[in-house]
CSV table of C-alpha atoms in Angstrom, one decimal:
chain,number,residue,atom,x,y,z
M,1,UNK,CA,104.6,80.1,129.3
M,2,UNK,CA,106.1,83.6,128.9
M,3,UNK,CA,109.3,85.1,130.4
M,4,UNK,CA,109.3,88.2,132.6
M,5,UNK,CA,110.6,89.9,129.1
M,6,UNK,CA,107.7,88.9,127.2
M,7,UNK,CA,109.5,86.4,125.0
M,8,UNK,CA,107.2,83.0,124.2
M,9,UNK,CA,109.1,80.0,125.0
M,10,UNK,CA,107.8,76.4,125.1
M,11,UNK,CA,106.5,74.3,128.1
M,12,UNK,CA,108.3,71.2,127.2
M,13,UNK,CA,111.1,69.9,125.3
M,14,UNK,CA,110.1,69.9,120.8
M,15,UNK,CA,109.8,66.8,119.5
M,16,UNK,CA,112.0,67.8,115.9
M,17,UNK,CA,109.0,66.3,113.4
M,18,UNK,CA,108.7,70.5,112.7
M,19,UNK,CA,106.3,70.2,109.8
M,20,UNK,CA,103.2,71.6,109.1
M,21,UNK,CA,100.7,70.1,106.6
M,22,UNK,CA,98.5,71.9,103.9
M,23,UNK,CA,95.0,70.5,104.8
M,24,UNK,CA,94.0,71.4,101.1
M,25,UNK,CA,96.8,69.3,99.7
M,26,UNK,CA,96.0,65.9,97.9
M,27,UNK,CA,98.3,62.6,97.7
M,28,UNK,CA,100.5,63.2,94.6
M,29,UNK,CA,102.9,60.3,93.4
M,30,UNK,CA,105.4,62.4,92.0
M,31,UNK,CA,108.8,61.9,93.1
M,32,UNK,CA,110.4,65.0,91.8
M,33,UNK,CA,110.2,68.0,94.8
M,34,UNK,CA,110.6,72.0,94.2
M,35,UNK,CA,112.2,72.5,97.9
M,36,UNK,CA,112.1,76.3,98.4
M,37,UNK,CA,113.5,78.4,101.0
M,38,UNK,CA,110.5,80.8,102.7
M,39,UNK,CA,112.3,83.9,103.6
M,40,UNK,CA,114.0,85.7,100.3
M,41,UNK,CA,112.2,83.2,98.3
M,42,UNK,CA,108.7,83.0,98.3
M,43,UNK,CA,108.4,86.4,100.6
M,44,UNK,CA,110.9,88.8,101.4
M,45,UNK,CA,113.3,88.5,103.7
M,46,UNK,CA,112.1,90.8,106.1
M,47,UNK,CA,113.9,89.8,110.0
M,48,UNK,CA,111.5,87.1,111.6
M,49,UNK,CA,108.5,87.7,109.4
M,50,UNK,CA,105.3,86.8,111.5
M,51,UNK,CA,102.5,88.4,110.5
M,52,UNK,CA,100.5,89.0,107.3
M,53,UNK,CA,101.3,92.3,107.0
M,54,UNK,CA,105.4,91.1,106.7
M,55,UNK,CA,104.8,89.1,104.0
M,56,UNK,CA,105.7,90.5,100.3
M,57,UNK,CA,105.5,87.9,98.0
M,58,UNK,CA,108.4,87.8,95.5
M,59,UNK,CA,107.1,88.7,91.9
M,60,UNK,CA,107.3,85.3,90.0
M,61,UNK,CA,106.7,82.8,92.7
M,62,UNK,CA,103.2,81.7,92.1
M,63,UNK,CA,104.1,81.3,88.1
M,64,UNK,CA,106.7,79.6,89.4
M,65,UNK,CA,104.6,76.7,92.0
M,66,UNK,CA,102.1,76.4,89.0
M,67,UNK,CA,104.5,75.8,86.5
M,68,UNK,CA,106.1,73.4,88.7
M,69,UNK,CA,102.8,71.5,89.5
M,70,UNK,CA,101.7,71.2,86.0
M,71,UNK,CA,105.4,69.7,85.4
M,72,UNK,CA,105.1,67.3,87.8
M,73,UNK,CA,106.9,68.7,90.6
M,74,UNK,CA,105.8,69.0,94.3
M,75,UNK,CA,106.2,71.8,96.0
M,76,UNK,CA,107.5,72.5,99.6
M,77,UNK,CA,108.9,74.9,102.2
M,78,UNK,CA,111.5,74.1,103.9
M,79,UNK,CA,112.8,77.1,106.3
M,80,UNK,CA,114.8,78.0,109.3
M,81,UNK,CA,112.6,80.0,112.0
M,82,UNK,CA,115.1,81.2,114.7
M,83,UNK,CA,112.5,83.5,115.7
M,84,UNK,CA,110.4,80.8,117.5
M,85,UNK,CA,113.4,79.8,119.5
M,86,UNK,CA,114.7,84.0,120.1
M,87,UNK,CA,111.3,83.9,121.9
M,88,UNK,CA,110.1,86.3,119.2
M,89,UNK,CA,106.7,84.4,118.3
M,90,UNK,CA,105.3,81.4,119.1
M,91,UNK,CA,104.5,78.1,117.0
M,92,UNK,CA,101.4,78.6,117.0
M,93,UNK,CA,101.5,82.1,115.4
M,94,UNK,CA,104.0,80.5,112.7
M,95,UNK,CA,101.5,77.9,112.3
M,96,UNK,CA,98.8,80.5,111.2
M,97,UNK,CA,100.5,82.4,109.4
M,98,UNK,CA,101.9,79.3,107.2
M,99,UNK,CA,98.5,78.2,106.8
M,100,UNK,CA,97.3,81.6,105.8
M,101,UNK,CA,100.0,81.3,103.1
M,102,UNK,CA,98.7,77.9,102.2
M,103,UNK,CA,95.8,79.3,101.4
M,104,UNK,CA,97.2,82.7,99.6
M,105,UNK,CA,98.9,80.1,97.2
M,106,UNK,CA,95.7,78.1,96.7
M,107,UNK,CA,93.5,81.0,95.6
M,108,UNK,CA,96.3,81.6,92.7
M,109,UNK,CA,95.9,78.0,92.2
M,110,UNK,CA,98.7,76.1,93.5
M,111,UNK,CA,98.2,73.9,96.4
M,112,UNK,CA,102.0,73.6,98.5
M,113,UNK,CA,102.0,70.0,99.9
M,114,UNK,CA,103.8,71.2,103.2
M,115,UNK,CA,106.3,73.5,105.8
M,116,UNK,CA,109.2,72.1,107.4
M,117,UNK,CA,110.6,74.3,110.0
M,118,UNK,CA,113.3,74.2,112.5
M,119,UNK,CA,112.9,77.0,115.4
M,120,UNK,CA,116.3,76.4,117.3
M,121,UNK,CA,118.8,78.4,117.1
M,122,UNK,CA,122.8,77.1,119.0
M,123,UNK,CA,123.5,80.6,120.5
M,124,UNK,CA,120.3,83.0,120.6
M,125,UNK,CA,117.2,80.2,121.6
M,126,UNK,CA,115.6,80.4,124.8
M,127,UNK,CA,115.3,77.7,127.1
M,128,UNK,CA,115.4,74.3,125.4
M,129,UNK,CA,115.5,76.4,122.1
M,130,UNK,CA,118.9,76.7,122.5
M,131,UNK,CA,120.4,74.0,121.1
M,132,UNK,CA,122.0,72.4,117.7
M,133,UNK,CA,120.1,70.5,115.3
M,134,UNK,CA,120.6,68.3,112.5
M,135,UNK,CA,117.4,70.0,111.4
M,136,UNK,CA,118.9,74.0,110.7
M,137,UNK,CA,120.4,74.8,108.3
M,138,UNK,CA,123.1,74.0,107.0
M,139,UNK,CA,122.4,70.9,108.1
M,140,UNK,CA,120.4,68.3,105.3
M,141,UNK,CA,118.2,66.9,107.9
M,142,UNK,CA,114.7,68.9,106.9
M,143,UNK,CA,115.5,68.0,103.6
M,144,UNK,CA,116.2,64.6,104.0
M,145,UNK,CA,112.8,64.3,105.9
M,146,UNK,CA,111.2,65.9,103.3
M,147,UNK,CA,112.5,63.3,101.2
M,148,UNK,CA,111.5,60.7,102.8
M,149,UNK,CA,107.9,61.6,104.0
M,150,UNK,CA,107.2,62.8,100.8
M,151,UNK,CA,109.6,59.7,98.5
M,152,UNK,CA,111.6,61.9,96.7
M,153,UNK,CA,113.9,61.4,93.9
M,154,UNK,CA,116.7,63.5,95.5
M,155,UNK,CA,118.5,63.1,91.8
M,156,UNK,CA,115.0,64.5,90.3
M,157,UNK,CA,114.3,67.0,93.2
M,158,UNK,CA,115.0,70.6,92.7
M,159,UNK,CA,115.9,73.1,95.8
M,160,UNK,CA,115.8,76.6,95.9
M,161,UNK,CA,117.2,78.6,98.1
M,162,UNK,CA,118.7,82.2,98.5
M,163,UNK,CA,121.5,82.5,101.3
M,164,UNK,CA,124.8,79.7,101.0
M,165,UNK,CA,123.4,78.0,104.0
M,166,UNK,CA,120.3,76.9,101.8
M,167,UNK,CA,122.5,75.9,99.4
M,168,UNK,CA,124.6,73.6,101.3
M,169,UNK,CA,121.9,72.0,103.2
M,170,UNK,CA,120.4,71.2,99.7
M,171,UNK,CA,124.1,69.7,98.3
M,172,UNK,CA,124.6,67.7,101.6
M,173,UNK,CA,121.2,66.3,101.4
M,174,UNK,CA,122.2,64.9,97.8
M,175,UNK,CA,119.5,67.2,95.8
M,176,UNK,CA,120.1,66.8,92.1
M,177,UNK,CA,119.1,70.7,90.7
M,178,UNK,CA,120.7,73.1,93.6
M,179,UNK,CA,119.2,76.5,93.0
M,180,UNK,CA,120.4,79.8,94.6
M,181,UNK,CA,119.0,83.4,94.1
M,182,UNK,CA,121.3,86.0,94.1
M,183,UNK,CA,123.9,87.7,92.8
M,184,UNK,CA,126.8,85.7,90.9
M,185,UNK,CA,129.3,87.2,93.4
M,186,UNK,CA,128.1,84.7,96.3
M,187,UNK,CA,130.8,82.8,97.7
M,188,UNK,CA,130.1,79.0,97.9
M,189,UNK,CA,131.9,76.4,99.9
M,190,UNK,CA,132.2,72.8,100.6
M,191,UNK,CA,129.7,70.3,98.8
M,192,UNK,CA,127.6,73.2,97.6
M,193,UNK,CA,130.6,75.2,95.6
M,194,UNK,CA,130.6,72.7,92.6
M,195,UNK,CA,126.6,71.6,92.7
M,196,UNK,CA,125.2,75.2,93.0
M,197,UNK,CA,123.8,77.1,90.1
M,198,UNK,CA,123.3,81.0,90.7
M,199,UNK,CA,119.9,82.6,89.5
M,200,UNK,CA,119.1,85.8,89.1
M,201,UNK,CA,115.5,86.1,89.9
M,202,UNK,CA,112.2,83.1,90.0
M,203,UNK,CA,112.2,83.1,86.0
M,204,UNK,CA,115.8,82.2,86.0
M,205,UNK,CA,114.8,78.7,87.5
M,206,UNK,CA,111.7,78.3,84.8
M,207,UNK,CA,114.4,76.3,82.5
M,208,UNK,CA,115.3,73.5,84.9
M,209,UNK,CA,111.7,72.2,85.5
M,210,UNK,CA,111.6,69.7,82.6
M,211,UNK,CA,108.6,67.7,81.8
M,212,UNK,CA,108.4,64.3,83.1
């Protein structure tokens, strides 16, 4: 249903299992994950990106997935989408878009296993949107899902993300390589002050996917 303002809000209350699958992707036995931030890592972060025509995929990215696969790692998203819950777009516009992006990745030959998502946001959702979850970051909890649905080493997993939040999420979920691109001038606290590693741009990360 829609509000008198326009903004898309849901009919009933979300369940939290916020992923969305990549039809295309095949059973993999790895245990060592690439968990990557959407917005400011794989596209730019453009404010509540919903549309093809917002996506600019950072130069570096789909080396980056390939390399990863052919090293034995499994690549996922794992994103906050406050816009869902700001009314801004619906899930199911999210959910085409991601699986357009699925299949943007697959024609440069990497297939993502997944997107996790979390649409709520504590101060700014609408309706039962507005709310705190263990999900958002910087909470661990889409990370610790991915873990689990996908039986992760967290010690062999690598996350990367590009805003602190991303950073601690990763450290509190216990992941093993913590990743974050930016300047070297970000401020980190808490878990993620002592496990993060600053990178500069996607090539910057090349050296921590070790072979098997």
């Amino acid at each position: 249903m829609r509000l008198a303002t326009g903004s898309v809000v849901p009919s009933n209350a979300p369940s939290e299992r916020w992923f969305i699958a990549n039809p295309k992707w095949h059973s993999s036995q790895s245990q060592r994950g690439l968990l990557l931030d959407r917005d400011g890592v794989i596209n730019l972060d453009i404010d509540f990106a919903h549309r093809q025509e917002d996506i600019v995929f950072i130069p570096g990215i789909f080396e980056l997935c390939s390399l990863a696969v052919a090293r034995g790692y499994l690549p996922i998203i794992i994103t906050n989408q406050s816009g869902i819950g700001r009314g801004l777009f619906s899930e199911e516009q999210f959910r085409d878009l991601t699986l357009w992006m699925f299949d943007i990745f697959s024609a440069e030959g990497t297939e993502l296993a997944g997107l996790y998502y979390c649409p709520t946001h504590p101060t700014s959702g609408v309706g039962v949107w507005k709310r705190e979850s263990k999900m958002r970051k910087p909470e661990p909890g889409m990370f610790k899902r991915a873990i689990q649905d996908f039986r992760l080493s967290p010690e062999l997993t690598i996350a990367i993300g590009d805003r602190p939040r991303d950073a601690l999420a990763a450290a509190r979920a216990g992941i093993g390589t913590n990743l974050l691109l930016g300047s070297s001038e970000v401020e980190l606290q808490g878990e993620a002050g002592s496990t993060t590693i600053v990178i500069e741009d996607l090539p910057g990360a090349v050296p921590f996917l070790t072979l098997p």
